[in-house]
Backbone as CSV, one residue per row, in Angstrom:
resi,resn,N_x,N_y,N_z,CA_x,CA_y,CA_z,C_x,C_y,C_z
1,MET,11.902,-17.581,17.426,10.833,-16.980,18.230,9.498,-17.598,17.829
2,LYS,8.720,-17.965,18.798,7.390,-18.515,18.516,6.458,-17.406,18.065
3,LEU,5.768,-17.642,16.968,4.890,-16.620,16.402,3.639,-16.469,17.239
4,SER,3.307,-15.231,17.577,2.101,-14.966,18.352,0.873,-15.435,17.598
5,THR,-0.046,-16.059,18.319,-1.262,-16.545,17.671,-2.086,-15.401,17.119
6,ALA,-1.905,-14.198,17.652,-2.655,-13.048,17.132,-2.181,-12.660,15.749
7,LEU,-0.949,-13.053,15.385,-0.436,-12.766,14.052,-0.695,-13.907,13.088
8,LEU,-1.045,-15.073,13.619,-1.428,-16.200,12.766,-2.922,-16.094,12.489
9,THR,-3.275,-15.249,11.571,-4.671,-14.893,11.366,-5.414,-15.949,10.585
10,LEU,-6.719,-16.006,10.800,-7.577,-16.981,10.145,-8.124,-16.433,8.849
11,ILE,-8.485,-17.322,7.967,-9.131,-16.922,6.724,-10.472,-16.297,7.055
12,PRO,-10.820,-15.160,6.433,-12.097,-14.527,6.719,-13.262,-15.472,6.479
13,THR,-14.293,-15.347,7.299,-15.437,-16.249,7.196,-16.531,-15.718,6.292
14,SER,-16.352,-14.519,5.778,-17.364,-13.963,4.868,-16.684,-13.171,3.781
15,ALA,-17.393,-13.020,2.667,-16.836,-12.252,1.558,-16.576,-10.819,1.965
16,ALA,-17.359,-10.291,2.879,-17.186,-8.904,3.301,-15.843,-8.674,3.964
17,ALA,-15.259,-9.725,4.543,-13.958,-9.570,5.174,-12.838,-9.510,4.150
18,TRP,-13.105,-10.003,2.970,-12.109,-9.934,1.907,-12.134,-8.579,1.231
19,THR,-13.304,-8.084,0.970,-13.467,-6.826,0.270,-14.853,-6.289,0.535
20,SER,-14.988,-5.002,0.435,-16.298,-4.400,0.629,-17.144,-4.488,-0.633
21,VAL,-16.619,-5.090,-1.675,-17.329,-5.133,-2.943,-17.796,-6.552,-3.214
22,SER,-19.073,-6.783,-3.235,-19.616,-8.083,-3.595,-19.646,-8.226,-5.107
23,PRO,-19.390,-9.430,-5.623,-19.486,-9.618,-7.070,-20.871,-9.280,-7.620
24,LEU,-21.886,-9.256,-6.745,-23.237,-8.961,-7.201,-23.609,-7.499,-7.002
25,ALA,-22.616,-6.681,-6.593,-22.918,-5.277,-6.277,-23.371,-4.527,-7.521
26,ALA,-24.326,-3.645,-7.330,-24.771,-2.785,-8.418,-23.766,-1.668,-8.621
27,LYS,-23.831,-1.015,-9.771,-22.873,0.024,-10.079,-22.883,1.146,-9.046
28,ALA,-24.026,1.472,-8.566,-24.133,2.625,-7.664,-24.022,2.243,-6.195
29,HIS,-23.666,0.982,-5.924,-23.552,0.534,-4.530,-22.564,1.407,-3.776
30,ARG,-22.916,1.796,-2.533,-22.047,2.649,-1.747,-21.841,2.033,-0.373
31,PHE,-20.665,2.231,0.173,-20.414,1.848,1.540,-19.424,2.840,2.122
32,HIS,-19.256,2.829,3.433,-18.382,3.786,4.082,-17.122,3.110,4.585
33,ALA,-15.988,3.766,4.357,-14.707,3.294,4.868,-14.321,4.147,6.058
34,ALA,-13.633,3.541,7.003,-13.176,4.301,8.159,-12.202,5.373,7.705
35,ALA,-12.334,6.580,8.214,-11.454,7.679,7.842,-10.983,8.394,9.089
36,ALA,-9.780,8.941,9.006,-9.184,9.557,10.183,-9.757,10.943,10.443
37,LEU,-9.944,11.723,9.392,-10.284,13.124,9.589,-11.670,13.494,9.103
38,PHE,-12.243,12.701,8.227,-13.527,13.056,7.667,-14.186,11.798,7.121
39,SER,-15.463,11.901,6.848,-16.188,10.757,6.304,-15.848,10.584,4.831
40,VAL,-15.464,9.384,4.468,-15.148,9.058,3.088,-16.078,7.944,2.639
41,ALA,-16.787,8.180,1.566,-17.627,7.142,0.981,-16.942,6.611,-0.268
42,THR,-17.180,5.345,-0.563,-16.653,4.771,-1.790,-17.802,4.294,-2.660
43,GLU,-17.596,4.366,-3.951,-18.630,3.997,-4.911,-18.039,3.064,-5.958
44,VAL,-18.737,1.968,-6.186,-18.287,0.983,-7.171,-18.823,1.340,-8.548
45,GLU,-17.941,1.292,-9.527,-18.345,1.380,-10.928,-17.806,0.156,-11.660
46,GLY,-18.573,-0.352,-12.593,-18.147,-1.517,-13.350,-18.355,-2.799,-12.562
47,GLU,-17.784,-3.874,-13.062,-17.964,-5.193,-12.467,-16.645,-5.708,-11.912
48,VAL,-16.742,-6.390,-10.772,-15.570,-6.985,-10.149,-14.909,-7.970,-11.113
49,ALA,-13.573,-8.003,-11.071,-12.782,-8.918,-11.893,-12.916,-8.637,-13.386
50,THR,-13.187,-7.372,-13.719,-13.164,-6.944,-15.114,-12.356,-5.650,-15.204
51,GLU,-11.986,-5.301,-16.429,-11.231,-4.067,-16.629,-12.053,-2.824,-16.294
52,SER,-13.365,-2.966,-16.209,-14.227,-1.810,-15.956,-14.326,-1.452,-14.473
53,PHE,-13.892,-2.350,-13.588,-14.078,-2.109,-12.153,-13.275,-0.913,-11.672
54,ARG,-13.950,-0.028,-10.919,-13.297,1.087,-10.254,-13.941,1.286,-8.889
55,LEU,-13.116,1.520,-7.882,-13.599,1.908,-6.565,-13.218,3.368,-6.380
56,LYS,-14.249,4.233,-6.388,-14.022,5.672,-6.327,-14.315,6.202,-4.926
57,PHE,-13.672,7.291,-4.582,-13.765,7.879,-3.254,-14.479,9.223,-3.340
58,LYS,-15.359,9.481,-2.356,-16.103,10.734,-2.334,-16.175,11.279,-0.924
59,GLY,-16.070,12.592,-0.826,-16.326,13.271,0.431,-17.777,13.706,0.474
60,GLU,-18.098,14.624,1.347,-19.490,15.057,1.477,-19.986,15.773,0.232
61,ASP,-19.100,16.529,-0.416,-19.554,17.368,-1.526,-18.792,17.161,-2.826
62,ALA,-17.781,16.296,-2.827,-16.946,16.214,-4.027,-16.268,14.855,-4.129
63,VAL,-15.843,14.547,-5.345,-15.041,13.350,-5.576,-13.656,13.594,-4.978
64,LEU,-13.085,12.560,-4.369,-11.771,12.665,-3.750,-10.777,11.752,-4.447
65,SER,-9.534,12.150,-4.422,-8.443,11.263,-4.814,-7.883,10.632,-3.552
66,PRO,-7.857,9.288,-3.473,-7.271,8.659,-2.292,-5.773,8.915,-2.183
67,TRP,-5.152,9.311,-3.263,-3.720,9.617,-3.261,-3.459,11.054,-2.810
68,HIS,-4.210,11.991,-3.343,-3.885,13.405,-3.133,-4.710,14.101,-2.053
69,ASP,-5.908,13.635,-1.769,-6.822,14.372,-0.888,-6.891,13.844,0.541
70,ILE,-6.373,12.669,0.792,-6.371,12.122,2.146,-5.012,12.426,2.781
71,PRO,-4.974,13.022,3.956,-3.688,13.379,4.577,-2.824,12.148,4.848
72,TYR,-1.518,12.335,4.720,-0.636,11.185,4.979,-0.473,10.925,6.461
73,LYS,-0.577,11.966,7.270,-0.523,11.780,8.714,-1.938,11.676,9.272
74,ALA,-2.139,10.744,10.195,-3.452,10.507,10.767,-3.787,11.555,11.821
75,GLU,-5.046,11.578,12.201,-5.477,12.489,13.247,-4.821,12.134,14.581
76,THR,-4.607,10.852,14.832,-3.937,10.407,16.051,-2.447,10.699,15.930
77,GLU,-1.898,11.400,16.888,-0.507,11.821,16.830,0.435,10.626,16.694
78,GLY,1.376,10.744,15.766,2.380,9.716,15.559,1.972,8.607,14.608
79,LEU,0.709,8.601,14.167,0.228,7.562,13.258,0.077,8.120,11.842
80,TYR,-0.074,7.197,10.892,-0.208,7.554,9.479,-1.467,6.923,8.910
81,ASN,-1.976,7.516,7.846,-3.127,6.944,7.154,-2.653,5.953,6.090
82,MET,-3.362,4.861,6.005,-3.106,3.836,4.987,-4.365,3.650,4.160
83,VAL,-4.221,3.674,2.853,-5.314,3.335,1.948,-5.181,1.851,1.615
84,VAL,-6.154,1.060,2.013,-6.080,-0.388,1.775,-6.498,-0.679,0.337
85,GLU,-5.571,-1.258,-0.418,-5.830,-1.638,-1.806,-6.159,-3.121,-1.921
86,ILE,-5.438,-3.958,-1.153,-5.579,-5.410,-1.267,-5.805,-5.993,0.130
87,PRO,-6.999,-6.512,0.407,-7.228,-7.160,1.702,-6.408,-8.444,1.827
88,LYS,-6.029,-8.782,3.042,-5.245,-9.996,3.240,-6.025,-11.234,2.803
89,TYR,-5.301,-12.216,2.350,-5.813,-13.486,1.843,-6.489,-13.358,0.475
90,SER,-6.354,-12.218,-0.179,-6.910,-12.095,-1.523,-5.784,-12.128,-2.556
91,LYS,-6.138,-12.224,-3.833,-5.151,-12.429,-4.887,-5.167,-11.352,-5.965
92,ALA,-6.297,-10.661,-6.136,-6.379,-9.658,-7.200,-5.431,-8.505,-6.901
93,LYS,-4.612,-8.135,-7.866,-3.622,-7.062,-7.691,-4.312,-5.727,-7.927
94,MET,-4.899,-5.197,-6.855,-5.596,-3.922,-6.916,-4.632,-2.806,-6.522
95,GLU,-4.834,-1.623,-7.116,-3.952,-0.508,-6.796,-4.611,0.817,-7.117
96,VAL,-4.159,1.849,-6.426,-4.578,3.204,-6.746,-4.061,3.513,-8.153
97,ALA,-4.972,3.884,-9.038,-4.608,4.130,-10.438,-4.025,5.533,-10.556
98,THR,-2.731,5.633,-10.503,-2.075,6.942,-10.412,-2.202,7.777,-11.680
99,LYS,-2.534,7.150,-12.809,-2.620,7.891,-14.070,-4.052,8.235,-14.462
100,GLU,-5.032,7.806,-13.635,-6.428,8.085,-13.948,-6.956,9.268,-13.133
101,GLU,-7.950,9.936,-13.677,-8.554,11.064,-12.985,-9.096,10.631,-11.631
102,PHE,-8.728,11.337,-10.599,-9.115,11.097,-9.206,-8.599,9.773,-8.638
103,ASN,-7.752,9.088,-9.393,-6.997,7.933,-8.866,-7.853,6.885,-8.159
104,PRO,-8.871,6.335,-8.807,-9.651,5.257,-8.173,-8.807,4.001,-8.002
105,ILE,-9.290,3.063,-7.206,-8.641,1.752,-7.111,-9.145,0.885,-8.267
106,ALA,-8.214,0.263,-8.976,-8.541,-0.601,-10.111,-7.606,-1.803,-10.077
107,GLN,-7.961,-2.828,-10.833,-7.088,-3.992,-10.910,-6.008,-3.742,-11.950
108,ASP,-4.776,-4.012,-11.570,-3.645,-3.800,-12.457,-3.760,-4.697,-13.692
109,ILE,-3.273,-4.189,-14.811,-3.308,-4.932,-16.073,-1.893,-5.025,-16.631
110,LYS,-1.486,-6.221,-16.984,-0.199,-6.445,-17.622,-0.403,-7.236,-18.908
111,LYS,0.140,-6.706,-19.984,0.039,-7.367,-21.286,-1.409,-7.677,-21.646
112,GLY,-2.302,-6.743,-21.321,-3.707,-6.877,-21.690,-4.525,-7.783,-20.802
113,LYS,-3.940,-8.302,-19.718,-4.666,-9.215,-18.836,-4.708,-8.661,-17.420
114,LEU,-5.842,-8.906,-16.754,-5.962,-8.527,-15.363,-4.911,-9.279,-14.544
115,ARG,-4.294,-8.567,-13.620,-3.198,-9.156,-12.867,-3.670,-9.714,-11.533
116,ASP,-3.314,-10.962,-11.276,-3.564,-11.614,-9.984,-2.254,-12.172,-9.465
117,TYR,-2.098,-12.144,-8.146,-0.985,-12.875,-7.557,-1.215,-14.374,-7.772
118,HIS,-0.144,-15.139,-7.774,-0.267,-16.587,-7.971,-0.692,-17.307,-6.696
119,GLY,-0.680,-16.614,-5.607,-1.193,-17.116,-4.333,-1.604,-15.926,-3.496
120,PRO,-2.343,-16.137,-2.439,-2.846,-15.020,-1.650,-1.729,-14.268,-0.937
121,ILE,-1.940,-12.988,-0.732,-1.038,-12.206,0.100,-1.527,-12.339,1.541
122,PHE,-0.617,-12.444,2.473,-0.983,-12.804,3.849,-1.117,-11.607,4.781
123,TRP,-1.092,-10.410,4.204,-1.216,-9.194,5.004,-2.096,-8.221,4.242
124,ASN,-2.600,-7.215,4.926,-3.285,-6.142,4.228,-2.231,-5.272,3.542
125,TYR,-2.528,-4.887,2.316,-1.526,-4.184,1.507,-2.145,-2.918,0.933
126,GLY,-1.370,-1.860,0.934,-1.879,-0.597,0.404,-0.784,0.438,0.329
127,CYS,-1.167,1.692,0.489,-0.199,2.775,0.354,-0.501,3.889,1.346
128,ILE,0.487,4.743,1.571,0.296,5.949,2.362,0.014,7.086,1.396
129,PRO,-1.116,7.788,1.543,-1.433,8.876,0.622,-0.448,10.033,0.763
130,GLN,-0.462,10.901,-0.229,0.386,12.094,-0.242,1.868,11.745,-0.116
131,THR,2.255,10.625,-0.720,3.665,10.250,-0.822,3.952,9.877,-2.269
132,TRP,5.230,9.925,-2.638,5.625,9.591,-4.008,7.090,9.209,-4.021
133,GLU,7.379,8.056,-4.626,8.754,7.623,-4.807,9.232,8.137,-6.169
134,ASP,9.948,9.226,-6.127,10.319,9.999,-7.310,11.255,9.204,-8.223
135,PRO,10.821,8.925,-9.459,11.673,8.165,-10.378,12.820,8.990,-10.952
136,ASN,12.808,10.284,-10.679,13.849,11.164,-11.193,15.004,11.350,-10.208
137,VAL,14.870,10.775,-9.013,15.874,10.970,-7.963,16.507,9.633,-7.610
138,GLU,17.823,9.603,-7.614,18.570,8.390,-7.257,18.864,8.381,-5.761
139,HIS,18.615,7.227,-5.141,18.939,7.094,-3.722,20.456,7.158,-3.560
140,PRO,20.966,7.994,-2.641,22.416,8.209,-2.562,23.225,6.971,-2.211
141,GLU,22.633,6.027,-1.497,23.371,4.829,-1.096,23.033,3.635,-1.973
142,LEU,21.754,3.456,-2.300,21.331,2.274,-3.057,21.515,2.430,-4.561
143,LYS,21.651,3.682,-5.020,21.933,3.983,-6.430,20.830,3.489,-7.375
144,VAL,19.600,3.546,-6.912,18.441,3.256,-7.760,17.414,4.362,-7.552
145,ASN,16.547,4.530,-8.535,15.533,5.579,-8.480,14.203,5.034,-7.975
146,GLY,13.315,5.939,-7.582,12.003,5.546,-7.100,11.149,4.915,-8.175
147,ASP,10.076,4.243,-7.751,9.255,3.460,-8.689,8.045,4.213,-9.216
148,ASP,7.936,5.519,-8.927,6.881,6.365,-9.492,5.509,6.116,-8.879
149,ASP,5.466,5.571,-7.657,4.209,5.258,-6.975,4.215,5.827,-5.563
150,PRO,3.036,5.886,-4.933,3.008,6.163,-3.493,3.747,5.053,-2.747
151,ILE,4.216,5.344,-1.541,4.954,4.351,-0.776,4.010,3.257,-0.271
152,ASP,4.443,2.015,-0.371,3.612,0.855,-0.030,3.632,0.566,1.467
153,VAL,2.535,-0.043,1.946,2.414,-0.437,3.345,1.973,-1.894,3.431
154,VAL,2.641,-2.645,4.298,2.244,-4.015,4.634,1.729,-3.968,6.073
155,GLU,0.421,-4.145,6.237,-0.192,-4.067,7.565,-0.337,-5.479,8.110
156,ILE,0.260,-5.756,9.290,0.420,-7.130,9.770,-0.586,-7.520,10.848
157,GLY,-1.648,-6.761,11.015,-2.620,-7.057,12.052,-3.437,-8.311,11.776
158,GLY,-4.305,-8.639,12.723,-5.034,-9.894,12.676,-6.322,-9.873,11.881
159,SER,-6.778,-8.724,11.415,-8.054,-8.628,10.700,-7.832,-8.270,9.238
160,ALA,-8.661,-8.848,8.377,-8.670,-8.439,6.974,-9.398,-7.101,6.869
161,LEU,-8.743,-6.119,6.285,-9.315,-4.789,6.132,-9.889,-4.645,4.727
162,ALA,-11.089,-4.138,4.633,-11.775,-4.043,3.344,-11.054,-3.099,2.393
163,MET,-11.103,-3.420,1.112,-10.573,-2.533,0.099,-11.220,-1.151,0.231
164,GLY,-10.412,-0.121,0.198,-10.920,1.239,0.325,-10.921,1.767,1.745
165,THR,-10.624,0.917,2.720,-10.540,1.375,4.102,-9.405,2.382,4.249
166,ILE,-9.655,3.447,5.003,-8.606,4.378,5.395,-8.284,4.054,6.847
167,ALA,-7.172,3.387,7.077,-6.820,2.895,8.403,-5.685,3.714,8.993
168,GLU,-5.823,4.079,10.270,-4.720,4.700,10.980,-3.760,3.593,11.413
169,VAL,-2.483,3.726,11.047,-1.519,2.668,11.329,-0.300,3.213,12.063
170,LYS,0.289,2.328,12.873,1.548,2.620,13.554,2.681,2.053,12.700
171,VAL,3.614,2.892,12.323,4.747,2.467,11.503,5.779,1.781,12.387
172,LEU,6.240,0.588,11.959,7.178,-0.216,12.731,8.559,-0.291,12.093
173,GLY,8.630,-0.171,10.798,9.909,-0.268,10.101,9.687,-0.244,8.604
174,VAL,10.760,-0.461,7.843,10.651,-0.414,6.386,11.735,-1.287,5.770
175,LEU,11.393,-1.882,4.629,12.291,-2.747,3.870,12.510,-2.125,2.490
176,ALA,13.770,-2.052,2.074,14.105,-1.441,0.779,14.129,-2.521,-0.300
177,MET,12.990,-2.750,-0.947,12.951,-3.722,-2.032,13.413,-3.059,-3.323
178,ILE,14.169,-3.803,-4.105,14.614,-3.329,-5.418,13.987,-4.242,-6.458
179,ASP,13.051,-3.659,-7.209,12.231,-4.402,-8.162,12.517,-3.882,-9.554
180,ASP,13.122,-4.733,-10.373,13.423,-4.367,-11.759,14.228,-3.066,-11.820
181,GLY,15.179,-2.941,-10.906,16.062,-1.781,-10.904,15.475,-0.528,-10.299
182,GLU,14.308,-0.638,-9.659,13.667,0.523,-9.046,13.515,0.308,-7.541
183,LEU,13.596,1.390,-6.791,13.423,1.334,-5.346,11.945,1.325,-5.007
184,ASP,11.530,0.327,-4.244,10.114,0.127,-3.926,10.004,-0.172,-2.426
185,TRP,10.000,0.876,-1.623,9.961,0.719,-0.163,8.708,-0.040,0.281
186,LYS,8.868,-0.906,1.282,7.745,-1.616,1.895,7.709,-1.248,3.381
187,VAL,6.791,-0.382,3.746,6.623,0.019,5.141,5.867,-1.080,5.875
188,VAL,6.367,-1.497,7.017,5.676,-2.472,7.865,4.946,-1.695,8.961
189,ALA,3.659,-1.985,9.123,2.845,-1.211,10.064,1.769,-2.105,10.655
190,ILE,1.093,-1.578,11.668,-0.033,-2.282,12.272,-1.147,-1.295,12.552
191,SER,-2.371,-1.719,12.290,-3.526,-0.861,12.530,-3.615,-0.511,14.010
192,LYS,-3.973,0.722,14.295,-4.079,1.143,15.697,-5.187,0.376,16.418
193,ASP,-6.138,-0.191,15.671,-7.254,-0.920,16.276,-6.938,-2.380,16.534
194,ASP,-5.765,-2.834,16.100,-5.401,-4.229,16.313,-4.977,-4.444,17.767
195,PRO,-5.339,-5.582,18.369,-4.969,-5.832,19.768,-3.471,-5.760,20.045
196,LEU,-2.635,-6.049,19.035,-1.187,-6.042,19.241,-0.553,-4.667,19.078
197,ALA,-1.357,-3.677,18.688,-0.800,-2.352,18.434,-0.142,-1.757,19.675
198,GLU,-0.647,-2.086,20.836,-0.079,-1.532,22.066,1.280,-2.132,22.397
199,THR,1.553,-3.329,21.901,2.802,-4.001,22.242,3.854,-3.928,21.144
200,LEU,3.461,-3.579,19.935,4.410,-3.457,18.830,4.717,-1.985,18.602
201,ASN,5.972,-1.612,18.817,6.364,-0.209,18.686,7.527,0.022,17.733
202,ASP,8.264,-1.031,17.427,9.413,-0.891,16.539,9.644,-2.229,15.846
203,ILE,10.558,-2.218,14.897,10.734,-3.408,14.063,11.241,-4.600,14.884
204,ASP,11.997,-4.350,15.940,12.494,-5.452,16.759,11.397,-6.131,17.573
205,ASP,10.234,-5.491,17.663,9.108,-6.094,18.375,8.335,-7.086,17.512
206,VAL,8.584,-7.064,16.217,7.867,-7.936,15.284,8.579,-9.289,15.220
207,PRO,7.863,-10.398,15.377,8.508,-11.717,15.308,9.278,-11.914,14.007
208,GLU,10.433,-12.531,14.119,11.285,-12.749,12.954,10.562,-13.567,11.881
209,ALA,9.684,-14.470,12.299,8.934,-15.263,11.317,8.075,-14.374,10.423
210,VAL,7.524,-13.313,10.983,6.708,-12.385,10.198,7.593,-11.587,9.242
211,LEU,8.712,-11.070,9.759,9.609,-10.281,8.915,10.187,-11.119,7.779
212,SER,10.581,-12.343,8.081,11.111,-13.233,7.039,10.029,-13.577,6.018
213,GLY,8.807,-13.783,6.520,7.704,-14.104,5.619,7.434,-12.993,4.630
214,ILE,7.457,-11.759,5.097,7.234,-10.614,4.200,8.348,-10.528,3.171
215,ARG,9.593,-10.622,3.641,10.730,-10.498,2.733,10.698,-11.582,1.659
216,GLU,10.457,-12.816,2.072,10.503,-13.910,1.099,9.313,-13.880,0.154
217,TRP,8.153,-13.446,0.656,6.993,-13.349,-0.237,7.288,-12.370,-1.372
218,PHE,7.844,-11.208,-0.995,8.129,-10.203,-2.020,9.361,-10.564,-2.850
219,ARG,10.229,-11.396,-2.336,11.370,-11.844,-3.132,10.910,-12.739,-4.287
220,TRP,9.940,-13.615,-4.026,9.595,-14.683,-4.950,8.339,-14.446,-5.777
221,TYR,7.522,-13.450,-5.426,6.155,-13.451,-5.952,6.058,-13.282,-7.465
222,LYS,7.078,-12.763,-8.113,7.010,-12.582,-9.567,7.606,-13.748,-10.342
223,THR,8.232,-14.681,-9.650,8.928,-15.755,-10.366,8.011,-16.682,-11.166
224,PRO,6.736,-16.895,-10.776,5.889,-17.727,-11.639,5.679,-17.136,-13.031
225,ASP,5.944,-15.834,-13.185,5.836,-15.189,-14.496,7.192,-15.102,-15.183
226,ASP,8.126,-15.962,-14.739,9.473,-16.010,-15.314,10.242,-14.713,-15.108
227,LYS,9.911,-13.991,-14.048,10.653,-12.793,-13.679,11.729,-13.174,-12.662
228,PRO,12.810,-12.404,-12.582,13.868,-12.733,-11.616,13.437,-12.431,-10.188
229,LEU,14.178,-12.970,-9.244,13.938,-12.671,-7.838,14.144,-11.188,-7.574
230,ASN,13.322,-10.625,-6.706,13.547,-9.255,-6.269,14.671,-9.230,-5.242
231,GLY,15.371,-8.098,-5.191,16.447,-7.928,-4.233,16.084,-6.893,-3.176
232,PHE,16.990,-6.702,-2.224,16.738,-5.775,-1.118,18.030,-5.059,-0.751
233,GLY,17.882,-3.792,-0.426,19.031,-3.012,-0.005,19.325,-3.191,1.468
234,PHE,20.408,-2.553,1.900,20.825,-2.557,3.306,21.011,-3.982,3.849
235,ASP,21.651,-4.822,3.015,21.924,-6.207,3.404,20.654,-6.961,3.784
236,GLU,19.557,-6.598,3.126,18.251,-7.244,3.312,17.673,-7.018,4.716
237,LYS,18.212,-6.059,5.440,17.729,-5.782,6.782,16.631,-4.728,6.766
238,TYR,15.709,-4.837,7.700,14.682,-3.816,7.891,15.286,-2.615,8.621
239,LEU,14.883,-1.431,8.214,15.232,-0.229,8.961,14.168,-0.010,10.034
240,ASP,14.539,0.647,11.114,13.628,0.773,12.250,12.561,1.839,12.026
241,ALA,11.693,2.003,13.010,10.549,2.908,12.879,10.996,4.346,12.649
242,GLU,12.034,4.782,13.351,12.514,6.160,13.188,12.965,6.418,11.763
243,GLU,13.744,5.479,11.199,14.195,5.634,9.820,13.021,5.550,8.846
244,ALA,12.078,4.669,9.137,10.906,4.533,8.264,10.135,5.845,8.185
245,LYS,9.966,6.501,9.321,9.230,7.771,9.338,9.971,8.848,8.559
246,LYS,11.303,8.834,8.628,12.086,9.797,7.836,11.859,9.566,6.353
247,ILE,11.835,8.296,5.957,11.628,7.962,4.546,10.227,8.363,4.103
248,ILE,9.231,8.123,4.953,7.862,8.540,4.618,7.805,10.050,4.446
249,ASP,8.452,10.783,5.349,8.464,12.244,5.235,9.163,12.689,3.954
250,GLU,10.228,11.994,3.567,10.917,12.329,2.322,10.010,12.103,1.115
251,THR,9.246,11.004,1.140,8.341,10.755,0.012,7.176,11.743,0.019
252,ASN,6.805,12.251,1.188,5.795,13.309,1.229,6.345,14.598,0.622
253,GLU,7.600,14.904,0.915,8.222,16.088,0.321,8.292,15.957,-1.197
254,ALA,8.601,14.750,-1.668,8.628,14.511,-3.115,7.242,14.699,-3.704
255,TRP,6.206,14.221,-2.990,4.832,14.396,-3.461,4.468,15.877,-3.543
256,GLN,4.892,16.660,-2.569,4.603,18.094,-2.595,5.210,18.751,-3.835
257,LYS,6.416,18.341,-4.204,7.045,18.877,-5.413,6.288,18.420,-6.664
258,LEU,5.782,17.184,-6.624,4.986,16.682,-7.737,3.730,17.519,-7.914
259,ARG,3.042,17.789,-6.829,1.786,18.543,-6.879,2.008,20.000,-7.273
260,SER,3.125,20.560,-6.847,3.387,21.974,-7.148,3.875,22.186,-8.573
261,GLY,4.264,21.093,-9.225,4.802,21.202,-10.574,6.306,21.333,-10.619
262,ASP,6.960,21.298,-9.454,8.418,21.387,-9.422,9.070,20.101,-9.920
263,SER,8.345,18.987,-9.870,8.832,17.716,-10.416,7.970,17.318,-11.602
264,ASP,8.590,16.676,-12.560,7.885,16.240,-13.760,6.905,15.127,-13.422
265,ALA,5.622,15.357,-13.711,4.591,14.373,-13.399,4.465,13.296,-14.470
266,GLY,4.999,13.529,-15.639,4.823,12.548,-16.705,3.347,12.331,-16.987
267,LYS,2.891,11.076,-16.931,1.490,10.757,-17.194,0.637,10.651,-15.924
268,LEU,1.228,10.962,-14.776,0.490,10.852,-13.521,-0.617,11.913,-13.441
269,TRP,-1.745,11.536,-12.826,-2.813,12.499,-12.588,-2.615,13.113,-11.210
270,THR,-2.388,14.410,-11.189,-2.110,15.097,-9.927,-3.221,16.046,-9.515
271,GLY,-4.247,16.188,-10.337,-5.348,17.097,-10.000,-5.004,18.546,-10.247
272,LYS,-3.887,18.812,-10.896,-3.466,20.182,-11.170,-3.602,20.518,-12.641
């Protein structure tokens, strides 16, 4: 299948398209991210590309957790909210810090070093809030446990979305990645504001070149660090939108148990 030119996106022409945080930003710099239900402001603390960097979220009157305080379902019926952690074409491995108070976005650290991908990621990457892949529960068919994180989203639209953006997305399908013996679902979605959103409704609508690109990127991305290839369940096939939504709902149910104290939180910050 010939890849649609709308999916062959161009490199952003300005730093703002990569991230809302300029390397010269002051500590108190503020900007607004699109939100489905309410206005969300983000505030930078520390310096970009250092261990001190944090992108914090605030509502009108209080600090917010992008994991716990933003609804997983969007205001638009049938859509979900995505917290953008890593803008497309960037390399810094940014993530919602699940063990820190109010869960700001920070750069991941491995073995005392800031973590970067060895090449750019070609899609916007983030998570769906109010979800949790429970490490205490084994998947009945795949026989692996959850990875202890919110469920991940790969947004395949044509625009780079700024870090901290709360984007309403249409879920198209999901891939069951198995990373170091843990289940790490990858939801494939498209922003409702993308021109292709009206024509993409299920996983079969997505060009095979895009689906293969996502699978192979996640299969190989850890190998430069001498890590093994990642594997995939269900014969490496994507599950469709209906199944993806069921899985998202299951991870929301797991999150509810986490927040209520019915599941062991370990070192996670749940605001309780």
